[in-house]
mmCIF file of N, CA, C and O and ligand atoms in Angstrom:
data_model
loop_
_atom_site.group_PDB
_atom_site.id
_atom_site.type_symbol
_atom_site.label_atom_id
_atom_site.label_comp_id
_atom_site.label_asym_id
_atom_site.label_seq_id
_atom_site.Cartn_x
_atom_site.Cartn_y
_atom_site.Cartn_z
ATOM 1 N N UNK A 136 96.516 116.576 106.207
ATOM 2 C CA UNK A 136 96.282 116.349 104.772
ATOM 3 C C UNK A 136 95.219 115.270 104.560
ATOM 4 O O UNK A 136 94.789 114.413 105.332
ATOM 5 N N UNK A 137 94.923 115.555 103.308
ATOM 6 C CA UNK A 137 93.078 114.320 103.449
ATOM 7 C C UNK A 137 93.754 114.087 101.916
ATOM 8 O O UNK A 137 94.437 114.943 101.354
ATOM 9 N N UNK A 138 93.444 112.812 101.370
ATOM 10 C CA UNK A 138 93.583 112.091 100.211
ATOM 11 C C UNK A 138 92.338 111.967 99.531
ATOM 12 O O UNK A 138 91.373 111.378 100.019
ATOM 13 N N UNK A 139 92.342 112.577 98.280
ATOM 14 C CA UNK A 139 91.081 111.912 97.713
ATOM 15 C C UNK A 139 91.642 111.784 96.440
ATOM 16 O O UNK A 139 92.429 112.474 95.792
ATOM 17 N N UNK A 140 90.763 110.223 96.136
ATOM 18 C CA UNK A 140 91.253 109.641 95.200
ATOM 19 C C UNK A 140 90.289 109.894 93.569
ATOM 20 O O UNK A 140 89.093 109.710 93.341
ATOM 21 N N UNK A 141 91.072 110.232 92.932
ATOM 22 C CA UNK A 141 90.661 110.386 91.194
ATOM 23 C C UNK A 141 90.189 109.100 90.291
ATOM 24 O O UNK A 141 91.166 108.758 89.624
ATOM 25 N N UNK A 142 89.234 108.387 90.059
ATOM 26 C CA UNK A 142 89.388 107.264 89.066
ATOM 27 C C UNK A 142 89.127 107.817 88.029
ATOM 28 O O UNK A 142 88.269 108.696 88.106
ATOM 29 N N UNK A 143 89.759 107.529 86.629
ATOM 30 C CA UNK A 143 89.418 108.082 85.541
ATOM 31 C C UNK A 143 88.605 107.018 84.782
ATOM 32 O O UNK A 143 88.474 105.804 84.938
ATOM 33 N N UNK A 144 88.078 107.958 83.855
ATOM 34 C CA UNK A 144 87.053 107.096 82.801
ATOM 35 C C UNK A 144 87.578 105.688 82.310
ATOM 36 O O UNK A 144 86.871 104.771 81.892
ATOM 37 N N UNK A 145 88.993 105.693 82.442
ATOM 38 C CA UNK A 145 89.578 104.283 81.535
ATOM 39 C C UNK A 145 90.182 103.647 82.908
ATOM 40 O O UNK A 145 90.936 102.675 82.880
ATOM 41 N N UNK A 146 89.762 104.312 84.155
ATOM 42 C CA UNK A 146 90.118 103.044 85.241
ATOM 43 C C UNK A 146 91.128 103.480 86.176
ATOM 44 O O UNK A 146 91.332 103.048 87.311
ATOM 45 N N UNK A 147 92.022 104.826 85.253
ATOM 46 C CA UNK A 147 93.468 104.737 86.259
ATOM 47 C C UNK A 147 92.971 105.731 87.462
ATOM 48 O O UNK A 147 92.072 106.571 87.413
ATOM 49 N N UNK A 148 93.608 105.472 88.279
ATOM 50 C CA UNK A 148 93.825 105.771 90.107
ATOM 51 C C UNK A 148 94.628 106.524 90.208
ATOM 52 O O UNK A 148 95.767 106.095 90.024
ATOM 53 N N UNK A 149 94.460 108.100 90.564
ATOM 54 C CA UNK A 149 95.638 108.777 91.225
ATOM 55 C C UNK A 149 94.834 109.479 92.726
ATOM 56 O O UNK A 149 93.676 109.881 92.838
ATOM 57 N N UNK A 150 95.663 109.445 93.501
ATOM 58 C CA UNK A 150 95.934 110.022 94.343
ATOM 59 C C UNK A 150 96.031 111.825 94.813
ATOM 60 O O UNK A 150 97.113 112.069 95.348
ATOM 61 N N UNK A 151 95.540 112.474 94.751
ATOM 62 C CA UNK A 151 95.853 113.894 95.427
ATOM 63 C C UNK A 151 95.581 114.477 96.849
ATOM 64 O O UNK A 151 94.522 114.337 97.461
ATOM 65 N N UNK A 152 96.607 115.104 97.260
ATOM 66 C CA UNK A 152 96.586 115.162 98.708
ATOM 67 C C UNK A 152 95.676 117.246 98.102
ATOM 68 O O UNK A 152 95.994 118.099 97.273
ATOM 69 N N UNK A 153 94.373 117.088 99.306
ATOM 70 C CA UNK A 153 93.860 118.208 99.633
ATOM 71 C C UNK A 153 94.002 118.634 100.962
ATOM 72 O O UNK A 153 94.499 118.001 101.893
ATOM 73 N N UNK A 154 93.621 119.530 100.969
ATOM 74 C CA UNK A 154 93.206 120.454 102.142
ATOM 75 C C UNK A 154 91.995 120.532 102.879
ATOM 76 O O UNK A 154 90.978 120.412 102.196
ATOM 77 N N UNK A 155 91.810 120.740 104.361
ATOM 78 C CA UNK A 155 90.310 120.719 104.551
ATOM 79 C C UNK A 155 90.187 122.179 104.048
ATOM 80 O O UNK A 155 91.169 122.922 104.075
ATOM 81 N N UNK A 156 88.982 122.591 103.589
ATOM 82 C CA UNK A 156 88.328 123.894 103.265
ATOM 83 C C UNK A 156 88.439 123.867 101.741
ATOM 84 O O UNK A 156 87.342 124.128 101.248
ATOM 85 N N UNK A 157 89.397 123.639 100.811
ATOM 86 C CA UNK A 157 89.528 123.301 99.944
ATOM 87 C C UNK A 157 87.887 122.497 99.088
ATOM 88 O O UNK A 157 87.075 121.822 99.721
ATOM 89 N N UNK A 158 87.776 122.812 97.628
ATOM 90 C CA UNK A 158 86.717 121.691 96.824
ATOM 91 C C UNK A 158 87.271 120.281 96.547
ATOM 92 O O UNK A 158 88.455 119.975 96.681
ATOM 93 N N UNK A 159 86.410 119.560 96.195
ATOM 94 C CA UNK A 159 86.886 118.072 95.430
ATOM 95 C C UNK A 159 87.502 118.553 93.859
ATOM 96 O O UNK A 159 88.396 117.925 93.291
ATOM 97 N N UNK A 160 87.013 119.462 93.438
ATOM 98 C CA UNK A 160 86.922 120.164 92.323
ATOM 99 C C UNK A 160 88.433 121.125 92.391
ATOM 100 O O UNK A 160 89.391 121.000 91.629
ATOM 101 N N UNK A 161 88.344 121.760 93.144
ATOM 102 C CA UNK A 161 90.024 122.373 93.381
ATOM 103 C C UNK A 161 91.143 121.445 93.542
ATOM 104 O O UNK A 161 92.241 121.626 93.016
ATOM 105 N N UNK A 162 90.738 120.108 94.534
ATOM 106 C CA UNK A 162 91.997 119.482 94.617
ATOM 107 C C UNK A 162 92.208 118.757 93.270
ATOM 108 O O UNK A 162 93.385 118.467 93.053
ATOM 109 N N UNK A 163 91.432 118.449 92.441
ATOM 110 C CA UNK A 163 91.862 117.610 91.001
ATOM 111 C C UNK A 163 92.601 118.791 90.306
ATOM 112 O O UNK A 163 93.775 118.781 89.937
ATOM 113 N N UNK A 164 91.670 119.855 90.188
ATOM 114 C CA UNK A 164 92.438 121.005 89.208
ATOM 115 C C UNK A 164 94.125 121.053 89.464
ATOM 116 O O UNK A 164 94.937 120.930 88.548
ATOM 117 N N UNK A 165 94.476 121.252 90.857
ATOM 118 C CA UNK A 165 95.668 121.550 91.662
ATOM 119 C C UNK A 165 96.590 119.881 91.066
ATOM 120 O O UNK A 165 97.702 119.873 90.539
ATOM 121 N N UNK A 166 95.795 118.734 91.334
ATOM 122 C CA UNK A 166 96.185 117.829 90.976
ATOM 123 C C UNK A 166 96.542 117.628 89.379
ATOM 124 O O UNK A 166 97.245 116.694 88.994
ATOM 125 N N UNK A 167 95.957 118.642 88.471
ATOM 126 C CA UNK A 167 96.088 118.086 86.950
ATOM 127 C C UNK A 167 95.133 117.024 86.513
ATOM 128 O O UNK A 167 95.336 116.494 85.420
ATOM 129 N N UNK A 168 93.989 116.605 87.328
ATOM 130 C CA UNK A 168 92.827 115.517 87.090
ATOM 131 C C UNK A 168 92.294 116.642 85.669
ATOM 132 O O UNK A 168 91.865 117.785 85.824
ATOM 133 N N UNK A 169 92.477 115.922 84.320
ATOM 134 C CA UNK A 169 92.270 116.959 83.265
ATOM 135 C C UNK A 169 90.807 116.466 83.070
ATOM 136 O O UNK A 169 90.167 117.158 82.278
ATOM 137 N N UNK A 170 90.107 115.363 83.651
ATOM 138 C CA UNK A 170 88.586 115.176 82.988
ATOM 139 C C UNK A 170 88.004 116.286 83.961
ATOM 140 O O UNK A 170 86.931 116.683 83.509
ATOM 141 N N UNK A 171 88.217 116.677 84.689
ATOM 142 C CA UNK A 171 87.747 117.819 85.222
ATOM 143 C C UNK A 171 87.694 118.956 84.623
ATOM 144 O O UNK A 171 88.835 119.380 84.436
ATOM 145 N N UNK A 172 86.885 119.651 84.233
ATOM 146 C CA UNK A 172 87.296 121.225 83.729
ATOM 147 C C UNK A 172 86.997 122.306 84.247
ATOM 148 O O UNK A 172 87.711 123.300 84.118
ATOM 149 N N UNK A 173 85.652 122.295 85.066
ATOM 150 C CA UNK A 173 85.278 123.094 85.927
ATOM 151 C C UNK A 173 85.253 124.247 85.485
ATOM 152 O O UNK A 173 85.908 125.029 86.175
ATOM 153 N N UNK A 174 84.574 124.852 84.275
ATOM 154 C CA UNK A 174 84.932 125.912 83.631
ATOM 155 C C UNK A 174 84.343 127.083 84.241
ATOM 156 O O UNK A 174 84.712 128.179 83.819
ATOM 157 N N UNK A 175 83.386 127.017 85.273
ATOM 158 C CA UNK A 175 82.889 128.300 85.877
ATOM 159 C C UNK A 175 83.526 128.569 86.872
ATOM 160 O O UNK A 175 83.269 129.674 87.351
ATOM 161 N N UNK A 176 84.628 127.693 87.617
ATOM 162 C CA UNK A 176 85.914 127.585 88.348
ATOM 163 C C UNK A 176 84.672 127.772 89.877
ATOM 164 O O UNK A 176 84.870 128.539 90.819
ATOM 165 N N UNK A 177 83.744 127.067 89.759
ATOM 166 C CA UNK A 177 83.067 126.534 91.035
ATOM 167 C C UNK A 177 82.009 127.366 91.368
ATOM 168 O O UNK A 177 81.710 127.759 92.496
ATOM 169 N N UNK A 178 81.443 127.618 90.275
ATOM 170 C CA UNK A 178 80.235 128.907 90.469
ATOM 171 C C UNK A 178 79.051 127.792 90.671
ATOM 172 O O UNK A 178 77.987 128.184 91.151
ATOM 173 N N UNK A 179 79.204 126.439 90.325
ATOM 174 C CA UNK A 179 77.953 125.780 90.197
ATOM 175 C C UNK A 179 77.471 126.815 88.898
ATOM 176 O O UNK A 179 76.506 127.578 88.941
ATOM 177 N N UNK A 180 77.952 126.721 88.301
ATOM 178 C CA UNK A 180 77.029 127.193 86.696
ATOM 179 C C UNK A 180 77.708 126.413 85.798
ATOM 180 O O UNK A 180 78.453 127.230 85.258
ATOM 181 N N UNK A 181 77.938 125.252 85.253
ATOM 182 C CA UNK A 181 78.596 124.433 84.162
ATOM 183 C C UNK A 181 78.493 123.232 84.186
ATOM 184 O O UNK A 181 78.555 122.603 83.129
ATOM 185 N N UNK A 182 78.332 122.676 85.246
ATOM 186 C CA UNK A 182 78.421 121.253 85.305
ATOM 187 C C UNK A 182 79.813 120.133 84.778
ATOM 188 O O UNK A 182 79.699 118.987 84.345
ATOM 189 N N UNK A 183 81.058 120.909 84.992
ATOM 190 C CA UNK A 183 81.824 120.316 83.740
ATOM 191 C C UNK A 183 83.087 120.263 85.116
ATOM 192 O O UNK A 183 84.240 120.695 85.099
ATOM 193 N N UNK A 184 82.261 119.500 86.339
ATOM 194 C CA UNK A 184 83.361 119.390 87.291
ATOM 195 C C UNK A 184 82.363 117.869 87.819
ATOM 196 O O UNK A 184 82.243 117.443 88.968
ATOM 197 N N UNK A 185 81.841 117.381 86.717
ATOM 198 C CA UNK A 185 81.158 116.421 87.406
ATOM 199 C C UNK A 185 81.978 115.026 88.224
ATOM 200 O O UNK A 185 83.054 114.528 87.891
ATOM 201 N N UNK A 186 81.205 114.669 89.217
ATOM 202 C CA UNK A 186 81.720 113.302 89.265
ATOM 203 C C UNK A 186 81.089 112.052 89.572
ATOM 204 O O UNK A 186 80.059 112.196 90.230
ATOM 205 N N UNK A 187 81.385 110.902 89.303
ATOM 206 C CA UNK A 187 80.343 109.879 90.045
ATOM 207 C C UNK A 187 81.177 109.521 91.558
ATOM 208 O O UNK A 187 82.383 109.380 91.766
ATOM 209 N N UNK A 188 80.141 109.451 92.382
ATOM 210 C CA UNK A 188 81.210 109.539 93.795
ATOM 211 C C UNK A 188 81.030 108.016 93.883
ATOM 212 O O UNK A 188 80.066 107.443 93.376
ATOM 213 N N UNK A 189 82.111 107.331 94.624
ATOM 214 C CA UNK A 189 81.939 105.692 94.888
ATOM 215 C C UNK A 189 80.961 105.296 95.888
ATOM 216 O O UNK A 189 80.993 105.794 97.013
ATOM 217 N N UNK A 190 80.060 104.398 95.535
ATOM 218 C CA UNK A 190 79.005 104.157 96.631
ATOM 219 C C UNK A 190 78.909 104.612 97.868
ATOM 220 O O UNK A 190 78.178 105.449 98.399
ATOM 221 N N UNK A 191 80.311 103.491 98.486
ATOM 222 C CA UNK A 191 80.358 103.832 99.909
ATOM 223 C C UNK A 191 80.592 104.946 100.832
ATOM 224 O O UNK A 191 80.217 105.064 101.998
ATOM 225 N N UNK A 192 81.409 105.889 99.966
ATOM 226 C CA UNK A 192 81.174 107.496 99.978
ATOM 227 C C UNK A 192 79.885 108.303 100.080
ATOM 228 O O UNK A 192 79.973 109.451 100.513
ATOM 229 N N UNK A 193 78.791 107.856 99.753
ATOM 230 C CA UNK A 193 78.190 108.748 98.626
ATOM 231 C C UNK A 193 77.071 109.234 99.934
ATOM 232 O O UNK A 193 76.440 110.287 99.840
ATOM 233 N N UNK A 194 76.980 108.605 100.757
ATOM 234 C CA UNK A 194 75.771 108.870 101.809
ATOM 235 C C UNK A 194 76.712 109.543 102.853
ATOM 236 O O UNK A 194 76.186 109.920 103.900
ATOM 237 N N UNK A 195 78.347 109.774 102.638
ATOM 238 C CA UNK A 195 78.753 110.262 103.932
ATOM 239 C C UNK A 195 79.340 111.726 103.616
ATOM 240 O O UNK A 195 80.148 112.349 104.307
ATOM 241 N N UNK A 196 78.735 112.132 102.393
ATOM 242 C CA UNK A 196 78.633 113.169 101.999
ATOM 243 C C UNK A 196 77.685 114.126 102.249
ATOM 244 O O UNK A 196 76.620 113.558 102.489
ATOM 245 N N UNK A 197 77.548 115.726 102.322
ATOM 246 C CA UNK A 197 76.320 116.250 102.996
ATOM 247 C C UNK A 197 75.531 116.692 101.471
ATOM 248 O O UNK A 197 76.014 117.075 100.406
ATOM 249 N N UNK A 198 74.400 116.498 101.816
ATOM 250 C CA UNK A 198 73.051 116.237 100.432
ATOM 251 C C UNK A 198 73.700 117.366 99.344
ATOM 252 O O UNK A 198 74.344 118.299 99.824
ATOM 253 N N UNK A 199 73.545 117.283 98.046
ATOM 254 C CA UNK A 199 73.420 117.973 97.196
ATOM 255 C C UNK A 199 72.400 119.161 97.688
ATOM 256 O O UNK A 199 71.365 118.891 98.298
ATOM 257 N N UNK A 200 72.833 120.647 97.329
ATOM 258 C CA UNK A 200 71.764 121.837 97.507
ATOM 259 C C UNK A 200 70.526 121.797 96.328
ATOM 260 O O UNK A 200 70.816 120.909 95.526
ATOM 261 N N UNK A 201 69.575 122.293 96.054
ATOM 262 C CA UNK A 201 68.537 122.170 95.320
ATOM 263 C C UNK A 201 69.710 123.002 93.812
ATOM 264 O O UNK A 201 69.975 122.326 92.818
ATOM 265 N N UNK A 202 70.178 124.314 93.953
ATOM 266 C CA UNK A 202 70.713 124.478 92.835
ATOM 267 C C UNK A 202 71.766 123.205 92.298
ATOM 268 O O UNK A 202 71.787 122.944 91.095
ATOM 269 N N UNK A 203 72.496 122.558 93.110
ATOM 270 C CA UNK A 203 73.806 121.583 92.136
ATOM 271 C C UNK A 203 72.506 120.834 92.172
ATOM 272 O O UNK A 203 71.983 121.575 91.340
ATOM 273 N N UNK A 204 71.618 120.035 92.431
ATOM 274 C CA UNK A 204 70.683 119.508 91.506
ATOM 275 C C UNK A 204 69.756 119.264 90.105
ATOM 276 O O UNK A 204 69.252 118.382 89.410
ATOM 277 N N UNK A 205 69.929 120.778 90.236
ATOM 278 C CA UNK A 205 69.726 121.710 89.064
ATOM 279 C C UNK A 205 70.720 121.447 87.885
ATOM 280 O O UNK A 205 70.611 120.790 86.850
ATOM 281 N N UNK A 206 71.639 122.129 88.370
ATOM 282 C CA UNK A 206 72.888 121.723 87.263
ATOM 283 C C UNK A 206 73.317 120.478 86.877
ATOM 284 O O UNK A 206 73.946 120.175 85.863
ATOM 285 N N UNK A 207 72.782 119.530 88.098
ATOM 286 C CA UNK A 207 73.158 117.921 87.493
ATOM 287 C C UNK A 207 72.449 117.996 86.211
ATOM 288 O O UNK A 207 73.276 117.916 85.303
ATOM 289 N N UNK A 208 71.512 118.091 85.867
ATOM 290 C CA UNK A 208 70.898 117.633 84.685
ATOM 291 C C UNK A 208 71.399 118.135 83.365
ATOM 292 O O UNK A 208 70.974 117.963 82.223
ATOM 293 N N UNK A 209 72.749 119.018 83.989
ATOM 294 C CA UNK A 209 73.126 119.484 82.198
ATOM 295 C C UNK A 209 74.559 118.341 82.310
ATOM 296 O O UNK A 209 75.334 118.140 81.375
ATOM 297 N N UNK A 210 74.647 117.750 83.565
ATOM 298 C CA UNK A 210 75.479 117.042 82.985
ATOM 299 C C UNK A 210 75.484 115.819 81.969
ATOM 300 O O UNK A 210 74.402 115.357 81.608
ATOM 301 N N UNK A 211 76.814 115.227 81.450
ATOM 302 C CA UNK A 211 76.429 114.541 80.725
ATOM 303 C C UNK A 211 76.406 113.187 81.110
ATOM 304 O O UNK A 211 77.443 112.717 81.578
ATOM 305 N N UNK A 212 75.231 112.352 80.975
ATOM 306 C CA UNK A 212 74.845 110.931 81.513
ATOM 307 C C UNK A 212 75.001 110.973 83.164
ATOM 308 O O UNK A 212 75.959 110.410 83.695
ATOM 309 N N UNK A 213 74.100 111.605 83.864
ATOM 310 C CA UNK A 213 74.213 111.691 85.131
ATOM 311 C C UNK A 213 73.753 110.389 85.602
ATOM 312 O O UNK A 213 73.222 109.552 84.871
ATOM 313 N N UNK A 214 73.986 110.244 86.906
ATOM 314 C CA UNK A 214 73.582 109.006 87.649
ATOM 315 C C UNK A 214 73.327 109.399 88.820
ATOM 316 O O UNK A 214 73.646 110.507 89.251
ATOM 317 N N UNK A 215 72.644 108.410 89.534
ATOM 318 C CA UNK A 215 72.354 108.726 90.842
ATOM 319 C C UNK A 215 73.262 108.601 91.741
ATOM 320 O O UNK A 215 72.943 108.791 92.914
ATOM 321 N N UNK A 216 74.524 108.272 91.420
ATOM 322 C CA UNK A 216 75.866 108.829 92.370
ATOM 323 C C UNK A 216 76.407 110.232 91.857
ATOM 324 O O UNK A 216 77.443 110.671 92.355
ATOM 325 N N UNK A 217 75.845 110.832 91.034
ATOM 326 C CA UNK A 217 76.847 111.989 90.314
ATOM 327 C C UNK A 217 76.420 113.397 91.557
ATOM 328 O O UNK A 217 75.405 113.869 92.068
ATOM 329 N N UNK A 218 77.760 113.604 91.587
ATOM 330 C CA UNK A 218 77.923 115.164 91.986
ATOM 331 C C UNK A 218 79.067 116.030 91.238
ATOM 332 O O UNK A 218 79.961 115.650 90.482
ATOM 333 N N UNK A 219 78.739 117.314 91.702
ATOM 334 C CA UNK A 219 79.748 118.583 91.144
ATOM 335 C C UNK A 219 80.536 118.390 92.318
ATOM 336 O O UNK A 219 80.220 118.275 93.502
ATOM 337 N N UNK A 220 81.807 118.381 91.631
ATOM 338 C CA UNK A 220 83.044 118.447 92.920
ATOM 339 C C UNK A 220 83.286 119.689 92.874
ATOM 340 O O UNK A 220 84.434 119.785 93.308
ATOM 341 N N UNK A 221 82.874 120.809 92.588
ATOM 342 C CA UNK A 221 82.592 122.548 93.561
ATOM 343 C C UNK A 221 82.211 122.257 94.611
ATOM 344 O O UNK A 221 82.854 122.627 95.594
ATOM 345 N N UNK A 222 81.030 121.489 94.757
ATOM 346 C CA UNK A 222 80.068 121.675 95.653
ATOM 347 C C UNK A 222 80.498 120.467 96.909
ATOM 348 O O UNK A 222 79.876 120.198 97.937
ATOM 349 N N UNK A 223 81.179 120.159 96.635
ATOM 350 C CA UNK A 223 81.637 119.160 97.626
ATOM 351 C C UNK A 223 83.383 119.785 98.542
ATOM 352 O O UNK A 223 84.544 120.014 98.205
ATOM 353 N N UNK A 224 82.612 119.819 99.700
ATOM 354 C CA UNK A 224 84.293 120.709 100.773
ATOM 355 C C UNK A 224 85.244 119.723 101.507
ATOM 356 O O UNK A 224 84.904 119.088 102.505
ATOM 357 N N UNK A 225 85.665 119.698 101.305
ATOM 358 C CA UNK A 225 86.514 118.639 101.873
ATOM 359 C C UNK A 225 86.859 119.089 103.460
ATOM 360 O O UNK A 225 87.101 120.199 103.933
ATOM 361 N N UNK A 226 86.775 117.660 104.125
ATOM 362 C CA UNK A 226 86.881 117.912 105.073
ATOM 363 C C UNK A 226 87.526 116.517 105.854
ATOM 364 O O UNK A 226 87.388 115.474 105.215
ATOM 365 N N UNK A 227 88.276 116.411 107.293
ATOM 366 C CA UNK A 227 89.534 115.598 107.408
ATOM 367 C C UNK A 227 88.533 113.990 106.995
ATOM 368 O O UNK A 227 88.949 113.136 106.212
ATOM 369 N N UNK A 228 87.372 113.921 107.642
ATOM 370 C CA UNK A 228 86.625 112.665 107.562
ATOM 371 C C UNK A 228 86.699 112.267 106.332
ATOM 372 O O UNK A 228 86.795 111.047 106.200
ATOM 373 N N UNK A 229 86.680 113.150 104.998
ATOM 374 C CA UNK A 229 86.568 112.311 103.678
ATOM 375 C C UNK A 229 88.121 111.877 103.158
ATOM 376 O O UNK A 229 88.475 111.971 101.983
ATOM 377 N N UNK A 230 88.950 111.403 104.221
ATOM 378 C CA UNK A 230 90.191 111.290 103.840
ATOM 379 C C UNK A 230 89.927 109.818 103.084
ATOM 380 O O UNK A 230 89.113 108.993 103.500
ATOM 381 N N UNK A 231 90.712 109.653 101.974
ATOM 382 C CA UNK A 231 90.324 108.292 101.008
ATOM 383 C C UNK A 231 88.816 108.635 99.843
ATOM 384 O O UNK A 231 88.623 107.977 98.820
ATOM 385 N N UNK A 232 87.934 109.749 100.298
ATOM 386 C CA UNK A 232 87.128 109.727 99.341
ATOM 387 C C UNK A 232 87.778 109.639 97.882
ATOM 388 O O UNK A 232 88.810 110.116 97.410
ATOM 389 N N UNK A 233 86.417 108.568 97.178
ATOM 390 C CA UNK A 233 87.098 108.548 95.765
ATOM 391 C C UNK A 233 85.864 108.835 94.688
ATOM 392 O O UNK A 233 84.694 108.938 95.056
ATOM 393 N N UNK A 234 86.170 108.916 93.705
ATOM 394 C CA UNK A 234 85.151 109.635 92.671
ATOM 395 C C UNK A 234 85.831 109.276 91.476
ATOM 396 O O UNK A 234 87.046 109.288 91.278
ATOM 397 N N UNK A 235 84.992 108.982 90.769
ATOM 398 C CA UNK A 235 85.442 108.878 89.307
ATOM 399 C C UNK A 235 85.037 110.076 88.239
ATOM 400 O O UNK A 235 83.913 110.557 88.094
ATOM 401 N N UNK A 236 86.073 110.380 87.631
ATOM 402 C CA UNK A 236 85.466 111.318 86.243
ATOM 403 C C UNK A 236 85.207 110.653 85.464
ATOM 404 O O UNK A 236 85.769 109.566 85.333
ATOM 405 N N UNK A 237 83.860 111.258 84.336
ATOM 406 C CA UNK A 237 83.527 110.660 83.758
ATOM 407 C C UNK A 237 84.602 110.868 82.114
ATOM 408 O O UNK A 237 85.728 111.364 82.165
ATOM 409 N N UNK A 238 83.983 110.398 80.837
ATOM 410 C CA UNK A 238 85.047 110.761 80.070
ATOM 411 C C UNK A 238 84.900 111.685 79.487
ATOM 412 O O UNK A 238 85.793 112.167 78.790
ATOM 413 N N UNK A 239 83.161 112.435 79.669
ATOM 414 C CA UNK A 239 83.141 113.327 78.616
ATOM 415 C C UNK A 239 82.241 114.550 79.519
ATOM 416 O O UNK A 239 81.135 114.115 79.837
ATOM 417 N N UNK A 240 82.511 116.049 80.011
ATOM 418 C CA UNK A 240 82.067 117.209 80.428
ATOM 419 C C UNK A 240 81.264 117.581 79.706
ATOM 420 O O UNK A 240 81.747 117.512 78.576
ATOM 421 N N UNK A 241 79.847 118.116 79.656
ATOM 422 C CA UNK A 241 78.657 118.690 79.182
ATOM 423 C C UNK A 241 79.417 120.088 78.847
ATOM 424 O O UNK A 241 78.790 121.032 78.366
HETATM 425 FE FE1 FES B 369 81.223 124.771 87.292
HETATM 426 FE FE2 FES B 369 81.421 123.036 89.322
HETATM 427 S S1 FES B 369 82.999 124.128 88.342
HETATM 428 S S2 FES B 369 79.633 123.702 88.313
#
């Protein structure tokens, strides 16, 4: 089991246990992380599974593809930590990854 952690827009911390093969984006859904919405349910077409990943995470992640790059820009107030948690697979090494949702989905 791999842990990745949820921060929400107002700060609070939960916990959800994923799966390797599993998304960052599936384990919140599964978890009830509701700033998530993920409305294309991981097509990379919506942008509304965004997240800001925590620094020290953020380089031990494998690069954004040229399309979720694409779609970053419909998100809303992107940053240069933001990714789509579709596009991110979980795997045993990101055990503890954490990410914050933001408060508001494009
Ligand atoms: Fe739509 Fe991630 S769920 S882009």
């Amino acid at each position: 089991m791999v842990k990745i952690i949820f921060v929400s827009s107002s700060g609070e911390k939960r916990e959800v246990e994923a799966e390797p093969g599993m998304t960052v984006m599936e384990t919140a859904t599964k978890g009830g992380i509701d700033e998530i919405v993920a409305e294309c349910g991981g097509a990379c077409a919506c942008a509304t599974c965004h997240v800001y990943v925590a620094p020290e995470w953020f380089d031990k992640l494998p690069p954004a593809s040229p399309m979720e790059n694409d779609m970053l820009d419909f998100a809303v107030d992107p940053r240069p930590n933001s990714r789509l948690s579709c596009q991110i697979r979980v795997e045993q090494e990101l055990d503890g990854l954490t990410v914050q949702t933001p408060s508001q989905q494009g």
